[in-house]
Structures are given as structure tokens and as C-alpha cells.
Tab-separated table of C-alpha atoms and ligand atoms in Angstrom:
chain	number	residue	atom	x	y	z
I	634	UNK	CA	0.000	0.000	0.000
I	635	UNK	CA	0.900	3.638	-0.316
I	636	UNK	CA	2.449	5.427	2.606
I	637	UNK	CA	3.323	2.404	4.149
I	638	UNK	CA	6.558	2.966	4.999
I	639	UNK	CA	5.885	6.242	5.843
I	640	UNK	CA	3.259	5.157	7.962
I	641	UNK	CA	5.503	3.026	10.113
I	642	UNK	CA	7.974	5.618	10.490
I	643	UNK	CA	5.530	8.124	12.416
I	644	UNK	CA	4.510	6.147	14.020
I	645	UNK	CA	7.601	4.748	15.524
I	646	UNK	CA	8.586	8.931	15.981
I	647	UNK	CA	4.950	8.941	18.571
I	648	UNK	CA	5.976	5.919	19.739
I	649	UNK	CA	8.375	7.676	21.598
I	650	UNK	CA	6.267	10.218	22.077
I	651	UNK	CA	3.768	8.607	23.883
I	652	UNK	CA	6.312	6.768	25.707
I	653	UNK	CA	7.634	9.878	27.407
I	654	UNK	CA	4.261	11.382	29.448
I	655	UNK	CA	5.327	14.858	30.265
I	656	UNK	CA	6.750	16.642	27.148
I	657	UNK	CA	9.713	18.736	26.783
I	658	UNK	CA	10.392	21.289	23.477
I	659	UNK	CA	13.569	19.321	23.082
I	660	UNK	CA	11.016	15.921	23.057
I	661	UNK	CA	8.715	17.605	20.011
I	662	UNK	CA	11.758	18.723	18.106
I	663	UNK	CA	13.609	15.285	18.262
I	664	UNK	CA	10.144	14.234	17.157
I	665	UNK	CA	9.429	16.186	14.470
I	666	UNK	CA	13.016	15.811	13.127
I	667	UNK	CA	12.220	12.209	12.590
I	668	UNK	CA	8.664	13.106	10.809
I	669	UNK	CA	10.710	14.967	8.475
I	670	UNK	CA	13.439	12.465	7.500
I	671	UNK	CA	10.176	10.229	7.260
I	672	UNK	CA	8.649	12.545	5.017
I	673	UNK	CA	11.953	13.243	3.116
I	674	UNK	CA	11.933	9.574	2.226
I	675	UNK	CA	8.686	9.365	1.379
I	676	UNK	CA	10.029	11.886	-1.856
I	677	UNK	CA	7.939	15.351	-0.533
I	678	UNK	CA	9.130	18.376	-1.720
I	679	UNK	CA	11.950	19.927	0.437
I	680	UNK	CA	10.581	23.449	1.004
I	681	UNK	CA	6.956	21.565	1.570
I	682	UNK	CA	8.754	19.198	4.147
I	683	UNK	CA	10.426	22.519	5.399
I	684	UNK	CA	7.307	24.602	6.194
I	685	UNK	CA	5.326	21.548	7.204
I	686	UNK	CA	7.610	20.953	9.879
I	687	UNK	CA	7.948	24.073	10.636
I	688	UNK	CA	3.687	25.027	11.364
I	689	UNK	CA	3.623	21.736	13.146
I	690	UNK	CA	6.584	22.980	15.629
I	691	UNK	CA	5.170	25.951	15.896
I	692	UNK	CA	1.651	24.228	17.442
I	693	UNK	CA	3.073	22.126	19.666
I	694	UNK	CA	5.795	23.819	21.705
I	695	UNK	CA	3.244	25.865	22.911
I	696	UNK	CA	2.544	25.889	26.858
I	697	UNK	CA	-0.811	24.845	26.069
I	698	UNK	CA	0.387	21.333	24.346
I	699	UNK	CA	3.075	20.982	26.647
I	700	UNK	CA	0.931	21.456	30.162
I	701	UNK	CA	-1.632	19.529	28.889
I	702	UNK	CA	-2.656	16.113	30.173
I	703	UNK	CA	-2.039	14.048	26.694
I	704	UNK	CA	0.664	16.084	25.144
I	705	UNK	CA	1.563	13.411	22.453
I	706	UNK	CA	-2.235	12.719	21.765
I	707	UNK	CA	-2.096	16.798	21.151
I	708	UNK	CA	0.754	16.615	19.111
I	709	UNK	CA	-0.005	13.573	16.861
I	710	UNK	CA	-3.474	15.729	16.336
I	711	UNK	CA	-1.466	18.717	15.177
I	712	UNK	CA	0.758	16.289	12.658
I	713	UNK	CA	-3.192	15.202	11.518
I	714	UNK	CA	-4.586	18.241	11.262
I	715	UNK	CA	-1.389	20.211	9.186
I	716	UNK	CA	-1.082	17.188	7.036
I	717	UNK	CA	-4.766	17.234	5.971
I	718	UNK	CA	-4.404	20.665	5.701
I	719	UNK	CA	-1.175	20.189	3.129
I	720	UNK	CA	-3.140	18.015	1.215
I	721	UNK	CA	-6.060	20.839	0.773
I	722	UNK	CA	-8.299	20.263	3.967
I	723	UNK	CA	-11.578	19.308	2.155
I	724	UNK	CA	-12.736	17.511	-0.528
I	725	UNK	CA	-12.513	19.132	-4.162
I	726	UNK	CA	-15.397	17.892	-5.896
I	727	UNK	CA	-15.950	18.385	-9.624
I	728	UNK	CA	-17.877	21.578	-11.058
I	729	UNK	CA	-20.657	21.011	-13.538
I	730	UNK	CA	-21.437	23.363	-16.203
I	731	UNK	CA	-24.549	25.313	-15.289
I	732	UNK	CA	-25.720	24.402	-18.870
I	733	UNK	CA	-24.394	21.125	-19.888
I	734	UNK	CA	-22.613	19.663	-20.920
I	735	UNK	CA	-20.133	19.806	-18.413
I	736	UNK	CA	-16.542	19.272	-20.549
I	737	UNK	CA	-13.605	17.727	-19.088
I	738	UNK	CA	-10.426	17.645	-20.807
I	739	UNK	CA	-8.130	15.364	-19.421
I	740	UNK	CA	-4.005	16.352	-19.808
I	741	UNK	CA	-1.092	14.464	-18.935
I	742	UNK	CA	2.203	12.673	-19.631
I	743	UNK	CA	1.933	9.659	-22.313
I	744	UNK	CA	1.692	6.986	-19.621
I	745	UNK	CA	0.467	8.296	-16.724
I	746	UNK	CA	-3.239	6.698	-17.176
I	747	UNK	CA	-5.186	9.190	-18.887
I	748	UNK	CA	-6.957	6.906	-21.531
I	749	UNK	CA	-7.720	4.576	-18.401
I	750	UNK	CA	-8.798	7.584	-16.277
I	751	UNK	CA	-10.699	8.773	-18.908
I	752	UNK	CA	-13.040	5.527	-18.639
I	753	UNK	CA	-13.098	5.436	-14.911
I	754	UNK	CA	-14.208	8.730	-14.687
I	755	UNK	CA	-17.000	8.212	-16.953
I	756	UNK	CA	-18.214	5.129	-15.274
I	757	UNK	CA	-18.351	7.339	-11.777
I	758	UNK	CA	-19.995	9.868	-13.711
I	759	UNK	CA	-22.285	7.303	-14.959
I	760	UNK	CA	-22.824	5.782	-11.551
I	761	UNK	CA	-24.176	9.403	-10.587
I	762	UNK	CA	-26.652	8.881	-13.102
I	763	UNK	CA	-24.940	11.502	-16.032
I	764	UNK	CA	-24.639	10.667	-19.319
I	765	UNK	CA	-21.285	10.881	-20.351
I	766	UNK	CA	-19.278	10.713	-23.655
I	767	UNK	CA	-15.997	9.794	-24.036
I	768	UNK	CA	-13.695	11.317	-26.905
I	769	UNK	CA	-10.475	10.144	-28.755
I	770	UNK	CA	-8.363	13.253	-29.114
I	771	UNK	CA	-5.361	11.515	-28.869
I	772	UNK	CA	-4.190	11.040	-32.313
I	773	UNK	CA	-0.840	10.117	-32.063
I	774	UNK	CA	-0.192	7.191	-29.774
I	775	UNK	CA	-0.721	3.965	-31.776
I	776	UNK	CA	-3.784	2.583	-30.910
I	777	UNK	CA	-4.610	4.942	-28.532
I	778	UNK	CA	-8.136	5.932	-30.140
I	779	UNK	CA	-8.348	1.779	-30.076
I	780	UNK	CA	-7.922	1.510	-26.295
I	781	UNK	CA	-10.613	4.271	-25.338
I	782	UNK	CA	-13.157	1.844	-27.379
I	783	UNK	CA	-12.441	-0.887	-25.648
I	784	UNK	CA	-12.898	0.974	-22.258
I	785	UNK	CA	-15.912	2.781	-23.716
I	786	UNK	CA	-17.888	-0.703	-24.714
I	787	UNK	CA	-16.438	-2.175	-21.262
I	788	UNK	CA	-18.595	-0.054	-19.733
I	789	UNK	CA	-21.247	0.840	-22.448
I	790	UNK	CA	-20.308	4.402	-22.917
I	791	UNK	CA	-20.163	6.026	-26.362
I	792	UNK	CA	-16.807	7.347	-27.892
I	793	UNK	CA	-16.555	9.688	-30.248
I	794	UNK	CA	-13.868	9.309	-32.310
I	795	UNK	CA	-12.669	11.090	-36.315
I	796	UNK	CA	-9.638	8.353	-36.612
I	797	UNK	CA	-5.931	9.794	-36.198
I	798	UNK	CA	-5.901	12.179	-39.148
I	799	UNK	CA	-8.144	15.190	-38.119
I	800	UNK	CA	-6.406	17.588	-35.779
I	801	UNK	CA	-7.769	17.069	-32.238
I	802	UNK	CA	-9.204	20.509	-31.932
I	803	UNK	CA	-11.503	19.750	-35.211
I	804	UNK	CA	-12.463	16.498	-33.133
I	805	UNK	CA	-13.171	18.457	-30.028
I	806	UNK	CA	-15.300	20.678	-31.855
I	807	UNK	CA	-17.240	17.860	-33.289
I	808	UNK	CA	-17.213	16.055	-30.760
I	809	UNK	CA	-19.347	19.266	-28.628
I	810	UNK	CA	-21.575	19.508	-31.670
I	811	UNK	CA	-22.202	15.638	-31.403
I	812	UNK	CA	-22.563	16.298	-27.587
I	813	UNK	CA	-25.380	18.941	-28.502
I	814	UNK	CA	-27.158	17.000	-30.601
I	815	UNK	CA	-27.773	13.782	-28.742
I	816	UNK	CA	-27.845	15.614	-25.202
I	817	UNK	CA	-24.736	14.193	-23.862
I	818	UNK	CA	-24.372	15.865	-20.262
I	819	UNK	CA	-21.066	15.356	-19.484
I	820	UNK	CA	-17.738	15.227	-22.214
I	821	UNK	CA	-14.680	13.845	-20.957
I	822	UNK	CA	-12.158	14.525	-23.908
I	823	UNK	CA	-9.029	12.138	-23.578
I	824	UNK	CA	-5.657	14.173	-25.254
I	825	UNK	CA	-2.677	12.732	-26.543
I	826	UNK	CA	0.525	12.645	-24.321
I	827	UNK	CA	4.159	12.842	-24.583
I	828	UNK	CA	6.821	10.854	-22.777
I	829	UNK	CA	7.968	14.630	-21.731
I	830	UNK	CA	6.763	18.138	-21.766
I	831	UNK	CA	7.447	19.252	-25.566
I	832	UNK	CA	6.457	22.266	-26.525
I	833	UNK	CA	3.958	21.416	-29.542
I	834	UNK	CA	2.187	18.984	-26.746
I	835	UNK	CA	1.742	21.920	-24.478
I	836	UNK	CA	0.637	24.269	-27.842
I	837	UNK	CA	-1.922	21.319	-29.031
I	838	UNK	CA	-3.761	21.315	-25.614
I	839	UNK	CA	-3.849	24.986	-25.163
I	840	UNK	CA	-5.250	25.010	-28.693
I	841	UNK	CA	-7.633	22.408	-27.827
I	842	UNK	CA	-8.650	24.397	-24.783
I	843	UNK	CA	-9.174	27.586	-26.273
I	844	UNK	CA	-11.429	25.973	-28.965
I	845	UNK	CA	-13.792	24.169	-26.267
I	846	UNK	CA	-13.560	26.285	-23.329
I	847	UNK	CA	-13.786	23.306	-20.757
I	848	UNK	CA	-15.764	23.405	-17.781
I	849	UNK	CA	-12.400	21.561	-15.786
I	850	UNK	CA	-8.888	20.840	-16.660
I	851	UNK	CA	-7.891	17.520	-14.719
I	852	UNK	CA	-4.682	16.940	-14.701
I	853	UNK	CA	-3.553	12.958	-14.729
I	854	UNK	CA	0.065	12.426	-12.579
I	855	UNK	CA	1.329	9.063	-11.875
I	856	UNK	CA	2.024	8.888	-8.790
I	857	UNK	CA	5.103	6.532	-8.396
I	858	UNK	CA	7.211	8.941	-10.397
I	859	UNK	CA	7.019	11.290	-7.436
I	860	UNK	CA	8.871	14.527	-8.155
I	861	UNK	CA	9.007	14.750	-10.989
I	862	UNK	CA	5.089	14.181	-11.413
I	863	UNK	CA	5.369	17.585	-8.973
I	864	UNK	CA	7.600	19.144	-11.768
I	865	UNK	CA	5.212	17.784	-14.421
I	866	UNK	CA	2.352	19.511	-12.755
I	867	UNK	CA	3.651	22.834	-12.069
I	868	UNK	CA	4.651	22.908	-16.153
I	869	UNK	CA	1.021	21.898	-17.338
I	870	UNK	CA	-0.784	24.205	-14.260
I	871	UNK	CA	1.928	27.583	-15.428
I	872	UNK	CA	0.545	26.526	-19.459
I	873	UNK	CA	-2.868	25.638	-19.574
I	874	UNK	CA	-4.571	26.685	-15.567
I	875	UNK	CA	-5.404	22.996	-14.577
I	876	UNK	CA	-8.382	22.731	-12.334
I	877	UNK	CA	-7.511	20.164	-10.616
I	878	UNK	CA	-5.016	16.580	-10.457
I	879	UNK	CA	-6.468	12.854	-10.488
I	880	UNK	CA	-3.309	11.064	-9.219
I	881	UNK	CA	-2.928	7.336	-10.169
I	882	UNK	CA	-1.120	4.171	-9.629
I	883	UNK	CA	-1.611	4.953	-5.922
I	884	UNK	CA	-2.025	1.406	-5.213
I	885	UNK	CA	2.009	0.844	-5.940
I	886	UNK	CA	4.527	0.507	-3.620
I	887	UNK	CA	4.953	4.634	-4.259
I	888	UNK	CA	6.645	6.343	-1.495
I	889	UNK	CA	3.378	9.217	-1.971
I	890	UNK	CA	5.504	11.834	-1.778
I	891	UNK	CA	3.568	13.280	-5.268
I	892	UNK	CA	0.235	13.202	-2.678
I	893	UNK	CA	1.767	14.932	-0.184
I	894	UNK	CA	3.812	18.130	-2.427
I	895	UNK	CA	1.587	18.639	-5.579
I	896	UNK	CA	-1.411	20.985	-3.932
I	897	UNK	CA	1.384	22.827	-1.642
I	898	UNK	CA	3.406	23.146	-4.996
I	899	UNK	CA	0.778	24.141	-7.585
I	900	UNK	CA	-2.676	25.717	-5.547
I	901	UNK	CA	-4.402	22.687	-7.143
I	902	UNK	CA	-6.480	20.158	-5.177
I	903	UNK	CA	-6.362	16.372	-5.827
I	904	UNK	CA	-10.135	15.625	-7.041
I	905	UNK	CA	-9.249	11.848	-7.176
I	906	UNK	CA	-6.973	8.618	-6.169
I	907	UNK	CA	-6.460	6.069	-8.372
I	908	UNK	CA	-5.736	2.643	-6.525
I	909	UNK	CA	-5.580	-0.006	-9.439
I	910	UNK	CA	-5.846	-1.177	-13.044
I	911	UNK	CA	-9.747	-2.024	-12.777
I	912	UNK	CA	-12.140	0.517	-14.272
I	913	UNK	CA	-13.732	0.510	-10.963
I	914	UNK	CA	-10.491	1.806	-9.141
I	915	UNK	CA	-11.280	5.410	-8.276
I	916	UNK	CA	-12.569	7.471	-5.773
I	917	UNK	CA	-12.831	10.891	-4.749
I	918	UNK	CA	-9.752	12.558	-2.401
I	919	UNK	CA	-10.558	13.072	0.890
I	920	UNK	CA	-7.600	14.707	2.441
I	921	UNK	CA	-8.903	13.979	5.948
I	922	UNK	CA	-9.168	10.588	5.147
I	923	UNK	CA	-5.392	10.123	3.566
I	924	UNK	CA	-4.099	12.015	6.733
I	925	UNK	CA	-5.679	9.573	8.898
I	926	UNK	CA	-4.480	6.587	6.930
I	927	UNK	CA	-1.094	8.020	6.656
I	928	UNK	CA	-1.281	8.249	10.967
I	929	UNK	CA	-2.730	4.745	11.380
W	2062	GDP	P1	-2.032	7.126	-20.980
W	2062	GDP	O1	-0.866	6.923	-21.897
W	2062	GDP	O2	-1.791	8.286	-20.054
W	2062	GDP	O3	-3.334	7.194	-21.658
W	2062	GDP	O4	-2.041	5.855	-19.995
W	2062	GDP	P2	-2.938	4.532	-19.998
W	2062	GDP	O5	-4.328	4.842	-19.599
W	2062	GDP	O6	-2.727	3.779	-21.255
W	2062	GDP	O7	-2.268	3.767	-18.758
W	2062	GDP	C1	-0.925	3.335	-18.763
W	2062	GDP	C2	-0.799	2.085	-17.896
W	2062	GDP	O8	-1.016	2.413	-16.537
W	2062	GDP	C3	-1.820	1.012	-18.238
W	2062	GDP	O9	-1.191	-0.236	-18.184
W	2062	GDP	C4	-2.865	1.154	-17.131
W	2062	GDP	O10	-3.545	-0.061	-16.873
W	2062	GDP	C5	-1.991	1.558	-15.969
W	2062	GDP	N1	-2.735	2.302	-14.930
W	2062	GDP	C6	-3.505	3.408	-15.069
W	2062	GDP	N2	-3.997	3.813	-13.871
W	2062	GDP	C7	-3.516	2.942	-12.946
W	2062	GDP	C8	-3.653	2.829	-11.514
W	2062	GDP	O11	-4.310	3.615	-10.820
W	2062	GDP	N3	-2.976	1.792	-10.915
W	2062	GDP	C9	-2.226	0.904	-11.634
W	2062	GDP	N4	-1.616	-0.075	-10.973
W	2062	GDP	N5	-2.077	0.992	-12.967
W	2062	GDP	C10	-2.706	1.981	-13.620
């Protein structure tokens, strides 16, 4: 699982903690200097690990903590409540369009899960009783349009697709029109992806923005390549103003770090977790809920 190495390692730092009864500044600082070489490892961002540690200190060598009759109880909550708080406090749910259809254009790195995504957003979607369509913008990956058909009739959604020689804003455009006509409420438009940032990538989605105005930019990171899905998302977020990040392949043996940096990092809330290769593996981000798994 995710975090679990991190997991052990705070709680082996309150281990001591709790051990202790009465606690000392010196007691929370040897603490929290072992939360941060547990975070370090666990691949968060230095100067997130560095401010983290820093409003967590801050809370608990206070007199209050200190005198209090469970200081370690007080200071494991202050680790829980900062740590939710890093990972944006509450839940970022998905806008709708006032007037659908509600479009979401799904970016990301060649790889990272986006086609998959693509399909297990839809079947949430459809679970919520929408009516989604899915559409093959990605026109470069070899079979790429091929694999969004299979997840489409997997789970009896429509795709819209033009093959692999119209541009993908012509197919976006289409694809609205087609949307229109046979009252599609939601459009989740899958783009193509590169094995890095290039810049005709970044110039195709902004293109492909600009021509369908979507309702939400998610932004797909895989989460085992840690920071450099961080670097990934503070490129796409400066280019094209992501709404928000659907991290996957959180069921790996990741070290999470990508969890814990990317809404310190960019301003932009995880909307969903990813936890496995089934079209049924998503579910919304609850950053409450991750803290407390990450605290055992
Ligand atoms: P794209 O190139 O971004 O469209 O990526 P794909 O959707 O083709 O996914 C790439 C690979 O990652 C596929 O083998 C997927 O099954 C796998 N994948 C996607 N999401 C997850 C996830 O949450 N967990 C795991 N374990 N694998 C995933």
C-alpha cells in the first residue's frame, strides 16, 4: 500500500512520544526531526517538508500542548490536522457546467493513465446517473483511439472518435456539436501525451482548450514517479490553468511523496486517487481521510 513505509515511520517517531508522558520542546523537536526524515523519504518536496515541519513545531511547543494532560495525543493531532491541511483540507469535488454539458479535458504525460482515467471517470460519472461521452483526441499514440473503445464498450459508454488524421481541436469541436445534438451531459475529452513536456504537446492542448472552453482541466500524474510528477504539474498548471489533479497508480509501492507536495506546490487540489488497473479503481480525495491513513 501507499504510505506504508511512511506510515511506520511516524509512528515509531509517537511511539516515543507517547512513551515519554510529560513533554519537553527538546522531546517535540527530536520528534518532528524524525517526521521529516520520514517525510523526506517518502520523496515530498523539500521546502513543503520545510514549512510543514515548521507550522507543526510551531503548534506544539506551545505551553498549552506541553501542560496539557495528553501532550503526544495533542501533538499527533497537530501532525493530523497540518497534514490534511497540506493536502487541501476538504474535498474538491468536480464543477458542472450550469448548462451542460459539463466538458472535461483530461491532460497528462503519455503513460500516466489518462486513456484509463478517462473511462473510470465516466463510469463514476455514470454511476451518478450523467450521461457521459468519451472522446479520442489523442491522435498520435498507436492505438490509442483503439484503447478508449475498448474501455468505452467495457462499460457501455459512447466514444466519439474522427480516426488519427483530423487535428484534435476539429475532433473536439465535433465532438461538442455531437454532444449537442444527442444531449450528452457530461464530455470527458481524452488528449494525446508525450513521454515529456514538448512544446507542440503543451501548444496542441492549449489550442484544444481555447477551442472548447472546458468546464475543468484535470490533470492525470502518476504517482510513483514522485517529483518529478510535482515538476510535471507545475509545467502543465503555469501553461494551460489545470483545475484540478487525479493522481494514479496509488495502489504501488509509491513512497506518496507526489500526494503529499503537488497541492502545496501548484494551488491545485487532488479531485481523485487512483488505486488499481480495474475501471472501478477510483474514488474521490478526501484529504482527511489520507491524513488519517497516513497516521494509522
Ligand atoms: P495514458 O498513456 O496516459 O493514456 O495511460 P494509460 O491509460 O494507457 O495507462 C498506462 C498504464 O497504466 C496502463 O497499463 C494502465 O492499466 C496503468 N494504470 C492506469 N492507472 C492505474 C492505476 O491507478 N494503478 C495501476 N496499478 N495501474 C494503472
Amino acid at each position: 500500500m501507499v504510505f506504508e513505509s511512511l506510515a511506520e515511520k511516524l509512528q515509531g517517531a509517537f511511539k516515543n512520544l507517547k512513551g515519554k508522558g510529560k513533554l519537553t520542546e527538546k522531546d517535540v523537536k527530536d520528534a518532528m526531526r524524525e517526521v521529516k526524515l520520514a517525510l523526506l523519504e517518502a520523496d515530498v518536496n523539500f521546502k513543503v517538508v520545510k514549512d510543514f515541519i515548521k507550522s507543526v513545531t510551531d503548534r506544539a511547543v506551545g505551553e498549552e500542548v506541553l501542560q496539557s494532560l495528553t501532550p503526544a495525543q495533542q501533538v499527533i493531532k497537530i501532525v493530523n490536522e497540518e497534514l490534511t491541511a497540506l493536502m487541501g483540507t476538504t474535498q474538491s469535488k468536480l464543477k458542472y457546467a450550469s448548462q451542460p454539458p459539463t466538458i472535461i479535458m483530461m491532460a497528462g504525460l503519455q503513460g500516466a493513465g489518462k486513456t484509463t482515467t478517462c473511462g473510470k471517470l465516466g463510469q463514476l460519472l455514470k454511476k451518478d446517473g450523467k450521461k457521459p461521452l468519451l472522446v479520442a483526441c489523442d491522435v498520435y499514440r498507436p492505438a490509442a483511439i483503439k484503447q478508449l473503445q475498448v474501455v468505452g464498450e467495457k462499460l457501455d459508454i459512447p466514444v466519439f472518435e474522427m480516426g488519427d488524421q483530423v487535428s484534435p481541436v476539429e475532433i473536439a469541436k465535433k465532438a461538442l456539436e455531437h454532444a449537442a445534438y444527442y444531449t450528452y451531459d457530461v464530455v470527458i475529452v481524452d488528449t494525446a501525451g508525450r513521454l515529456h513536456i514538448d512544446e507542440k504537446l503543451m501548444q496542441e492542448l492549449i489550442d484544444v482548450k481555447a477551442a472548447i472552453d472546458p468546464t475543468e482541466i484535470l490533470l492525470v500524474l502518476d504517482a510513483m514517479t514522485g517529483q518529478d510528477a510535482v515538476n510535471v504539474a507545475e509545467h502543465f498548471n503555469e501553461q494551460l490553468e489545470v483545475n484540478g489533479v487525479i493522481l494514479t497508480k496509488l495502489d504501488g509501492d509509491t513512497r506518496g511523496g507526489a500526494a503529499l507536495s503537488v497541492k502545496a506546490v501548484t494551488g491545485k487540489p487532488i479531485k481523485y486517487a487512483c488505486v488499481g488497473e480495474k475501471l472501478t479503481d477510483i474514488e474521490a480525495f478526501y484529504p482527511d481521510r489520507m491524513a488519517s491513513r497516513i497516521l494509522g
